[in-house]
């Protein structure tokens, strides 16, 4: 079983720290000794609620979902494996398990924040960046913290870098931002043993046997392998740069080295150094404050929406009030012009100036005072008083109506302000003006 697990890393790029190769091998060996491993590897990757079946203690123990104080703690421990929906102690963790736990935590109303508790030398490249993309895409939904206790190397650091912050123990390590692929050449050992392996493959001259361990690695094959590694490395660099807010050049400058806590604080690969229990408690408290702040902001947004509606009503009321005050002021202006001594002596000129200009009453009376006085026409019927007084009375009566009918509301085209003034003047009873005829 150990060889089967190790073969997952053969002939493909891997995200594992070379400095932790012994620990890496030890994790796989311990996993291979698990009495439940065969059942786990053969188990169906369930969908929906079956993935978290609480009635099955076997599943619950191998797919932990631990929420304490509103913080979901997701273990990222041991070797990280693709196509492995489990978490087996400190030996192995599947990307599928991490992804499902993360998605459940985002949707869980009892979870205020998510913590990746990491102690891993790295793992498979496959599925790693799908997971980190999902974590980075969810930024802002809930606080996400990474805690390197003790190590977050290579693939594990890709996960850590995708969180909002990284806290590590003072004896911990992070980094190993690189990718590795291995080829083993047994050709000389085979020669020494007097053994020769001959391949017969199709198509002739093809690449079916490239990279086999019984022949030296050719230059062309090596170049293709290097291209695969470079592509995975570029994805790794971009992931860290995006997650940490660093430039890609700065990430490349780390040259796949691993770093202590002090070094990581200096080069931007970590944010804080603290004991795990203290760091987790501070993270939980800070997450609660952020949750409260987000709730308050949401409430303020709702209040703002209510205020906006009230504001619109207030604006409409203010506009109506302003219009009424404007009408009243204009009525007073025209009344003052028509009832002035100058207006009484020159009623036609007074009305014309009142309606056609925006001069104040004082300016109009001063202007028309220089004009010849108009001859008064004989009154008929029950009309009494001066023409100007009757004009003013008619104006007040017209403007006091709910809808003053001054003859300017028809739909005929080509009518200018002269027609409106004529109609208004006629309604005032001024001689010489003819009211519009309605049909």
Short mmCIF file of C-alpha atoms in Angstrom, two decimals:
data_model
loop_
_atom_site.label_atom_id
_atom_site.label_comp_id
_atom_site.label_asym_id
_atom_site.label_seq_id
_atom_site.Cartn_x
_atom_site.Cartn_y
_atom_site.Cartn_z
CA UNK A 1 0.00 0.00 0.00
CA UNK A 2 2.90 2.34 0.72
CA UNK A 3 4.20 2.01 -2.84
CA UNK A 4 0.71 2.67 -4.17
CA UNK A 5 0.54 5.90 -2.19
CA UNK A 6 4.04 6.91 -3.24
CA UNK A 7 3.19 6.27 -6.89
CA UNK A 8 0.72 9.18 -6.72
CA UNK A 9 3.78 11.42 -6.89
CA UNK A 10 5.59 9.62 -9.71
CA UNK A 11 6.06 11.16 -13.14
CA UNK A 12 4.08 14.29 -12.36
CA UNK A 13 4.88 17.69 -10.83
CA UNK A 14 4.55 17.73 -7.05
CA UNK A 15 4.33 20.48 -4.46
CA UNK A 16 6.42 19.01 -1.66
CA UNK A 17 9.23 20.54 0.37
CA UNK A 18 12.51 18.74 -0.23
CA UNK A 19 13.59 19.70 3.30
CA UNK A 20 10.75 17.59 4.69
CA UNK A 21 11.11 14.52 2.49
CA UNK A 22 11.60 12.19 5.46
CA UNK A 23 8.50 13.53 7.15
CA UNK A 24 6.65 13.19 3.86
CA UNK A 25 7.65 9.54 3.53
CA UNK A 26 6.82 8.90 7.18
CA UNK A 27 3.30 10.27 6.73
CA UNK A 28 2.66 8.05 3.73
CA UNK A 29 4.05 5.01 5.52
CA UNK A 30 1.86 5.64 8.58
CA UNK A 31 -1.16 6.11 6.34
CA UNK A 32 -0.42 2.84 4.56
CA UNK A 33 -0.60 1.05 7.92
CA UNK A 34 -4.11 2.31 8.65
CA UNK A 35 -6.50 -0.66 8.92
CA UNK A 36 -9.26 1.44 7.35
CA UNK A 37 -7.28 2.71 4.36
CA UNK A 38 -8.58 0.18 1.84
CA UNK A 39 -12.16 0.94 2.81
CA UNK A 40 -11.48 4.65 2.56
CA UNK A 41 -9.87 4.44 -0.87
CA UNK A 42 -12.72 2.30 -2.19
CA UNK A 43 -15.45 4.43 -0.65
CA UNK A 44 -17.76 6.41 -2.87
CA UNK A 45 -17.24 10.17 -2.86
CA UNK A 46 -20.76 11.06 -1.76
CA UNK A 47 -22.55 14.21 -2.78
CA UNK A 48 -24.84 16.48 -0.79
CA UNK A 49 -25.72 15.68 2.82
CA UNK A 50 -24.35 12.14 2.61
CA UNK A 51 -20.83 13.55 2.68
CA UNK A 52 -21.42 14.73 6.26
CA UNK A 53 -23.66 11.92 7.50
CA UNK A 54 -23.76 12.58 11.28
CA UNK A 55 -25.24 9.14 11.94
CA UNK A 56 -22.08 7.42 10.72
CA UNK A 57 -19.29 7.66 13.33
CA UNK A 58 -16.83 6.24 10.82
CA UNK A 59 -17.39 9.20 8.50
CA UNK A 60 -17.55 11.73 11.31
CA UNK A 61 -14.12 10.69 12.58
CA UNK A 62 -12.54 10.97 9.15
CA UNK A 63 -14.35 14.08 7.97
CA UNK A 64 -14.07 16.30 11.03
CA UNK A 65 -16.23 19.40 11.23
CA UNK A 66 -15.23 21.23 14.38
CA UNK A 67 -16.78 24.58 15.28
CA UNK A 68 -15.66 26.25 18.50
CA UNK A 69 -16.68 29.75 19.46
CA UNK A 70 -18.02 30.33 15.97
CA UNK A 71 -14.70 29.34 14.36
CA UNK A 72 -14.61 26.36 12.01
CA UNK A 73 -11.22 24.66 12.38
CA UNK A 74 -10.23 22.77 9.24
CA UNK A 75 -7.17 20.54 9.71
CA UNK A 76 -4.65 20.65 6.87
CA UNK A 77 -2.28 17.99 8.14
CA UNK A 78 0.20 15.52 6.72
CA UNK A 79 0.51 14.85 3.01
CA UNK A 80 -2.12 16.57 0.87
CA UNK A 81 -3.72 14.18 -1.61
CA UNK A 82 -5.97 14.53 -4.64
CA UNK A 83 -9.00 12.28 -5.12
CA UNK A 84 -9.06 11.71 -1.37
CA UNK A 85 -12.14 12.99 0.50
CA UNK A 86 -10.77 12.23 3.95
CA UNK A 87 -8.71 13.60 6.82
CA UNK A 88 -6.67 10.93 8.57
CA UNK A 89 -5.11 12.27 11.76
CA UNK A 90 -1.77 13.95 11.20
CA UNK A 91 -0.84 11.77 8.23
CA UNK A 92 -2.96 12.79 5.26
CA UNK A 93 -5.65 15.24 4.22
CA UNK A 94 -7.58 15.27 0.96
CA UNK A 95 -8.16 18.41 -1.04
CA UNK A 96 -11.74 17.26 -1.56
CA UNK A 97 -12.30 17.16 2.20
CA UNK A 98 -10.82 20.65 2.67
CA UNK A 99 -12.96 22.05 -0.12
CA UNK A 100 -16.18 20.51 1.18
CA UNK A 101 -15.49 21.64 4.75
CA UNK A 102 -14.72 25.17 3.53
CA UNK A 103 -17.92 25.37 1.47
CA UNK A 104 -19.99 24.05 4.36
CA UNK A 105 -18.45 26.62 6.69
CA UNK A 106 -19.30 29.47 4.34
CA UNK A 107 -22.94 28.37 4.27
CA UNK A 108 -23.20 27.56 8.00
CA UNK A 109 -24.87 30.42 9.95
CA UNK A 110 -23.23 29.13 13.14
CA UNK A 111 -19.77 29.73 11.63
CA UNK A 112 -18.49 33.30 11.90
CA UNK A 113 -14.98 32.56 10.61
CA UNK A 114 -12.84 29.76 9.19
CA UNK A 115 -9.38 28.70 10.35
CA UNK A 116 -7.01 26.44 8.42
CA UNK A 117 -4.88 24.68 11.05
CA UNK A 118 -1.83 23.62 9.05
CA UNK A 119 1.02 21.21 9.65
CA UNK A 120 1.99 19.80 6.26
CA UNK A 121 5.07 19.30 4.05
CA UNK A 122 2.94 19.66 0.90
CA UNK A 123 1.35 17.25 -1.50
CA UNK A 124 -0.07 16.64 -4.95
CA UNK A 125 -0.33 19.40 -7.52
CA UNK A 126 -3.61 18.00 -8.83
CA UNK A 127 -6.63 19.70 -7.18
CA UNK A 128 -4.45 22.07 -5.15
CA UNK A 129 -5.05 25.17 -7.25
CA UNK A 130 -8.72 24.39 -7.75
CA UNK A 131 -8.99 24.62 -3.98
CA UNK A 132 -6.97 27.82 -3.66
CA UNK A 133 -9.02 29.45 -6.41
CA UNK A 134 -12.19 28.62 -4.49
CA UNK A 135 -10.78 30.07 -1.27
CA UNK A 136 -9.65 33.29 -2.93
CA UNK A 137 -12.95 33.68 -4.78
CA UNK A 138 -14.78 33.63 -1.43
CA UNK A 139 -12.76 36.49 0.08
CA UNK A 140 -14.95 38.89 2.01
CA UNK A 141 -17.74 36.42 2.76
CA UNK A 142 -16.27 35.38 6.11
CA UNK A 143 -12.88 35.95 7.76
CA UNK A 144 -10.44 33.17 6.83
CA UNK A 145 -7.20 32.68 8.74
CA UNK A 146 -4.27 30.30 8.26
CA UNK A 147 -2.31 29.02 11.26
CA UNK A 148 1.04 27.36 10.53
CA UNK A 149 1.58 25.06 13.52
CA UNK A 150 4.23 23.95 12.77
CA UNK A 151 4.79 23.95 9.03
CA UNK A 152 3.02 25.21 5.92
CA UNK A 153 5.27 24.16 3.07
CA UNK A 154 4.69 24.05 -0.69
CA UNK A 155 1.09 22.94 -1.40
CA UNK A 156 0.18 23.72 2.21
CA UNK A 157 1.57 27.23 1.81
CA UNK A 158 -0.54 27.73 -1.33
CA UNK A 159 -3.58 27.15 0.88
CA UNK A 160 -2.24 29.41 3.64
CA UNK A 161 -1.46 32.21 1.18
CA UNK A 162 -5.07 32.15 -0.02
CA UNK A 163 -6.38 33.04 3.45
CA UNK A 164 -6.81 36.59 4.74
CA UNK A 165 -3.90 36.26 7.17
CA UNK A 166 -1.14 33.87 8.21
CA UNK A 167 -0.08 33.37 11.82
CA UNK A 168 2.74 30.98 12.68
CA UNK A 169 4.48 29.61 15.73
CA UNK A 170 7.92 31.00 16.48
CA UNK A 171 9.44 27.58 15.76
CA UNK A 172 7.38 27.03 12.61
CA UNK A 173 8.23 27.37 8.95
CA UNK A 174 6.58 28.46 5.72
CA UNK A 175 7.48 28.71 2.06
CA UNK A 176 8.91 26.18 -0.38
CA UNK A 177 7.13 27.92 -3.23
CA UNK A 178 8.28 25.62 -5.97
CA UNK A 179 7.46 22.52 -7.96
CA UNK A 180 9.41 19.30 -8.43
CA UNK A 181 9.31 16.31 -10.74
CA UNK A 182 11.62 13.32 -10.48
CA UNK A 183 13.10 10.81 -12.90
CA UNK A 184 14.99 7.73 -11.73
CA UNK A 185 17.54 6.13 -14.06
CA UNK A 186 18.32 2.47 -13.33
CA UNK A 187 20.15 1.87 -16.60
CA UNK A 188 23.65 1.55 -15.12
CA UNK A 189 22.45 -0.69 -12.31
CA UNK A 190 20.71 -2.85 -14.87
CA UNK A 191 23.90 -3.03 -16.93
CA UNK A 192 25.90 -4.03 -13.87
CA UNK A 193 23.38 -6.74 -13.15
CA UNK A 194 23.56 -7.94 -16.73
CA UNK A 195 19.93 -7.06 -17.37
CA UNK A 196 18.74 -5.28 -20.48
CA UNK A 197 15.20 -4.01 -21.06
CA UNK A 198 13.97 -3.62 -24.63
CA UNK A 199 10.79 -1.67 -25.44
CA UNK A 200 8.65 -2.35 -28.48
CA UNK A 201 6.11 0.45 -28.95
CA UNK A 202 3.98 2.20 -31.52
CA UNK A 203 4.05 4.48 -33.28
CA UNK A 204 7.67 3.96 -34.26
CA UNK A 205 9.70 7.03 -33.45
CA UNK A 206 6.99 8.16 -31.02
CA UNK A 207 7.28 9.06 -27.36
CA UNK A 208 5.46 6.19 -25.67
CA UNK A 209 8.49 5.15 -23.63
CA UNK A 210 9.88 8.60 -22.85
CA UNK A 211 11.00 8.99 -19.25
CA UNK A 212 11.12 5.30 -18.40
CA UNK A 213 13.54 4.39 -15.58
CA UNK A 214 15.54 1.90 -17.62
CA UNK A 215 17.04 4.41 -20.03
CA UNK A 216 18.87 7.71 -19.53
CA UNK A 217 16.62 10.77 -19.82
CA UNK A 218 16.91 12.34 -23.26
CA UNK A 219 17.22 16.10 -23.77
CA UNK A 220 13.90 16.42 -25.57
CA UNK A 221 12.06 14.48 -22.87
CA UNK A 222 13.71 16.52 -20.15
CA UNK A 223 12.66 19.75 -21.88
CA UNK A 224 9.04 18.61 -21.95
CA UNK A 225 9.17 17.67 -18.28
CA UNK A 226 10.69 21.05 -17.47
CA UNK A 227 7.86 22.80 -19.34
CA UNK A 228 5.28 20.95 -17.22
CA UNK A 229 7.06 21.92 -14.03
CA UNK A 230 7.39 25.54 -15.15
CA UNK A 231 3.67 25.75 -15.89
CA UNK A 232 2.73 24.46 -12.44
CA UNK A 233 5.29 26.78 -10.86
CA UNK A 234 3.82 29.80 -12.63
CA UNK A 235 0.37 28.92 -11.31
CA UNK A 236 1.85 28.59 -7.82
CA UNK A 237 3.57 31.98 -8.08
CA UNK A 238 0.38 33.68 -9.27
CA UNK A 239 -1.62 32.08 -6.47
CA UNK A 240 0.74 33.36 -3.78
CA UNK A 241 1.08 36.80 -5.36
CA UNK A 242 -2.70 37.23 -5.53
CA UNK A 243 -3.30 35.87 -2.07
CA UNK A 244 -0.55 37.82 -0.32
CA UNK A 245 -0.67 41.03 -2.33
CA UNK A 246 2.92 40.57 -3.50
CA UNK A 247 4.49 40.98 -6.90
CA UNK A 248 5.28 37.81 -8.82
CA UNK A 249 8.94 38.84 -8.93
CA UNK A 250 9.00 39.04 -5.13
CA UNK A 251 7.49 35.56 -4.90
CA UNK A 252 10.06 34.16 -7.35
CA UNK A 253 12.85 35.71 -5.30
CA UNK A 254 12.05 33.24 -2.52
CA UNK A 255 13.55 30.58 -4.86
CA UNK A 256 11.58 27.74 -3.22
CA UNK A 257 13.39 28.25 0.10
CA UNK A 258 11.74 27.58 3.43
CA UNK A 259 11.69 30.35 6.03
CA UNK A 260 11.61 30.68 9.78
CA UNK A 261 9.05 32.85 11.56
CA UNK A 262 11.37 35.86 11.73
CA UNK A 263 12.32 35.55 8.07
CA UNK A 264 8.70 35.10 7.00
CA UNK A 265 7.65 38.29 8.77
CA UNK A 266 10.47 40.11 7.00
CA UNK A 267 9.74 38.91 3.46
CA UNK A 268 5.95 39.09 3.66
CA UNK A 269 5.14 35.38 3.76
CA UNK A 270 3.51 35.66 7.20
CA UNK A 271 1.72 38.32 9.23
CA UNK A 272 2.19 37.40 12.86
CA UNK A 273 3.99 35.07 15.25
CA UNK A 274 2.06 33.88 18.30
CA UNK A 275 1.15 30.77 20.30
CA UNK A 276 -1.67 28.87 18.63
CA UNK A 277 -4.22 29.15 21.44
CA UNK A 278 -3.71 32.90 21.78
CA UNK A 279 -3.76 33.46 18.03
CA UNK A 280 -6.96 31.45 17.59
CA UNK A 281 -8.67 33.27 20.49
CA UNK A 282 -7.73 36.65 19.02
CA UNK A 283 -8.94 35.52 15.59
CA UNK A 284 -12.29 34.44 17.04
CA UNK A 285 -12.74 37.73 18.90
CA UNK A 286 -11.79 39.79 15.87
CA UNK A 287 -14.14 37.77 13.67
CA UNK A 288 -17.02 38.43 16.08
CA UNK A 289 -16.31 42.16 15.94
CA UNK A 290 -16.23 42.07 12.15
CA UNK A 291 -19.50 40.16 12.09
CA UNK A 292 -21.10 42.79 14.31
CA UNK A 293 -19.67 45.53 12.12
CA UNK A 294 -21.09 43.89 9.00
CA UNK A 295 -24.49 43.58 10.71
CA UNK A 296 -24.40 47.26 11.65
CA UNK A 297 -23.45 48.21 8.10
CA UNK A 298 -26.34 46.14 6.80
CA UNK A 299 -28.68 47.87 9.24
CA UNK A 300 -27.35 51.26 8.19
CA UNK A 301 -27.97 50.31 4.57
CA UNK A 302 -31.57 49.42 5.42
CA UNK A 303 -31.98 52.67 7.34
CA UNK A 304 -30.53 54.57 4.41
CA UNK A 305 -33.07 52.97 2.11
CA UNK A 306 -35.90 54.06 4.42
CA UNK A 307 -34.43 57.54 4.65
CA UNK A 308 -34.22 57.73 0.86
CA UNK A 309 -37.94 57.05 0.58
CA UNK A 310 -38.71 59.62 3.23
CA UNK A 311 -36.39 62.03 1.48
CA UNK A 312 -38.27 61.68 -1.80
CA UNK A 313 -41.56 62.48 -0.04
CA UNK A 314 -39.98 65.46 1.66
CA UNK A 315 -38.62 66.73 -1.64
CA UNK A 316 -42.05 66.45 -3.26
CA UNK A 317 -43.64 68.30 -0.34
CA UNK A 318 -40.97 70.99 -0.46
CA UNK A 319 -41.44 71.44 -4.19
CA UNK A 320 -45.21 71.82 -3.74
CA UNK A 321 -44.69 74.30 -0.92
CA UNK A 322 -42.12 76.22 -2.96
CA UNK A 323 -44.47 76.36 -5.93
CA UNK A 324 -47.30 77.67 -3.74
CA UNK A 325 -45.04 80.29 -2.23
CA UNK A 326 -43.84 81.28 -5.70
CA UNK A 327 -47.41 81.69 -6.94
CA UNK A 328 -48.27 83.77 -3.88
CA UNK A 329 -45.22 85.98 -4.35
CA UNK A 330 -45.94 86.52 -8.05
CA UNK A 331 -49.57 87.28 -7.27
CA UNK A 332 -48.47 89.91 -4.76
CA UNK A 333 -46.04 91.41 -7.28
CA UNK A 334 -48.66 91.77 -10.03
CA UNK A 335 -51.23 93.06 -7.56
CA UNK A 336 -48.79 95.69 -6.34
CA UNK A 337 -48.11 96.84 -9.90
CA UNK A 338 -51.75 97.04 -10.94
CA UNK A 339 -52.92 98.77 -7.75
CA UNK A 340 -50.13 101.34 -7.72
CA UNK A 341 -50.90 104.95 -8.68
CA UNK A 342 -48.75 104.50 -11.78
CA UNK A 343 -50.59 101.29 -12.66
CA UNK A 344 -54.02 102.80 -12.16
CA UNK A 345 -53.15 105.57 -14.62
CA UNK A 346 -51.62 103.17 -17.16
CA UNK A 347 -53.43 99.81 -16.70
CA UNK A 348 -52.47 98.29 -20.06
CA UNK A 349 -48.81 99.14 -19.74
CA UNK A 350 -48.84 98.01 -16.13
CA UNK A 351 -50.30 94.61 -16.99
CA UNK A 352 -47.97 94.14 -19.94
CA UNK A 353 -44.91 94.91 -17.83
CA UNK A 354 -46.19 92.71 -15.02
CA UNK A 355 -46.68 89.69 -17.28
CA UNK A 356 -43.85 90.08 -19.78
CA UNK A 357 -40.96 91.07 -17.52
CA UNK A 358 -39.41 89.83 -14.31
CA UNK A 359 -38.89 93.35 -12.96
CA UNK A 360 -39.88 93.98 -9.36
CA UNK A 361 -43.00 95.99 -8.61
CA UNK A 362 -40.84 99.00 -7.78
CA UNK A 363 -38.95 98.73 -11.06
CA UNK A 364 -42.19 98.45 -13.08
CA UNK A 365 -43.85 101.44 -11.43
CA UNK A 366 -40.73 103.52 -11.98
CA UNK A 367 -40.65 102.44 -15.62
CA UNK A 368 -44.29 103.11 -16.48
CA UNK A 369 -44.29 106.43 -14.61
CA UNK A 370 -42.51 107.92 -17.62
CA UNK A 371 -45.25 106.71 -20.00
CA UNK A 372 -48.30 108.81 -20.94
CA UNK A 373 -51.36 108.17 -18.86
CA UNK A 374 -54.00 106.09 -20.60
CA UNK A 375 -57.52 107.41 -21.20
CA UNK A 376 -60.13 105.66 -19.11
CA UNK A 377 -62.94 103.95 -21.06
CA UNK A 378 -66.57 104.15 -20.02
CA UNK A 379 -67.73 101.47 -17.63
CA UNK A 380 -70.82 99.41 -18.35
CA UNK A 381 -73.01 97.15 -16.31
CA UNK A 382 -72.32 96.78 -12.66
CA UNK A 383 -68.58 97.39 -12.89
CA UNK A 384 -67.44 100.03 -10.46
CA UNK A 385 -64.09 101.50 -9.55
CA UNK A 386 -61.11 102.17 -11.69
CA UNK A 387 -59.97 99.91 -14.48
CA UNK A 388 -56.77 99.04 -12.60
CA UNK A 389 -58.73 98.13 -9.46
CA UNK A 390 -60.98 95.86 -11.49
CA UNK A 391 -57.88 94.35 -13.11
CA UNK A 392 -56.43 93.58 -9.71
CA UNK A 393 -59.71 92.14 -8.47
CA UNK A 394 -60.03 89.96 -11.56
CA UNK A 395 -56.42 88.82 -11.19
CA UNK A 396 -56.98 87.81 -7.58
CA UNK A 397 -60.13 85.94 -8.50
CA UNK A 398 -58.43 84.14 -11.38
CA UNK A 399 -55.39 83.13 -9.38
CA UNK A 400 -57.45 82.01 -6.39
CA UNK A 401 -59.17 79.33 -8.47
CA UNK A 402 -57.92 75.74 -8.19
CA UNK A 403 -57.09 75.78 -11.90
CA UNK A 404 -56.94 79.36 -13.17
CA UNK A 405 -58.44 79.36 -16.70
CA UNK A 406 -56.37 81.85 -18.57
CA UNK A 407 -56.74 80.24 -21.97
CA UNK A 408 -53.17 78.94 -22.14
CA UNK A 409 -53.91 75.27 -21.74
CA UNK A 410 -55.07 74.29 -25.23
CA UNK A 411 -53.21 71.97 -27.53
CA UNK A 412 -53.00 74.30 -30.53
CA UNK A 413 -49.53 74.63 -31.95
CA UNK A 414 -47.87 77.84 -32.97
CA UNK A 415 -49.36 79.92 -30.10
CA UNK A 416 -46.81 82.16 -28.42
CA UNK A 417 -46.79 84.03 -25.16
CA UNK A 418 -48.71 86.90 -26.80
CA UNK A 419 -51.84 84.71 -27.00
CA UNK A 420 -51.43 83.71 -23.36
CA UNK A 421 -51.10 87.32 -22.27
CA UNK A 422 -54.09 88.36 -24.39
CA UNK A 423 -56.26 85.64 -22.88
CA UNK A 424 -55.16 86.50 -19.36
CA UNK A 425 -55.76 90.22 -19.95
CA UNK A 426 -59.23 89.57 -21.35
CA UNK A 427 -60.12 87.48 -18.30
CA UNK A 428 -59.07 90.43 -16.20
CA UNK A 429 -61.68 92.52 -18.01
CA UNK A 430 -59.24 94.83 -19.74
CA UNK A 431 -60.77 96.56 -22.69
CA UNK A 432 -59.10 96.01 -26.03
CA UNK A 433 -58.39 92.32 -25.35
CA UNK A 434 -60.55 89.47 -26.60
CA UNK A 435 -60.97 86.19 -24.76
CA UNK A 436 -60.35 82.90 -26.62
CA UNK A 437 -63.42 81.14 -27.78
CA UNK A 438 -63.81 77.59 -26.56
CA UNK A 439 -65.64 74.96 -28.51
#
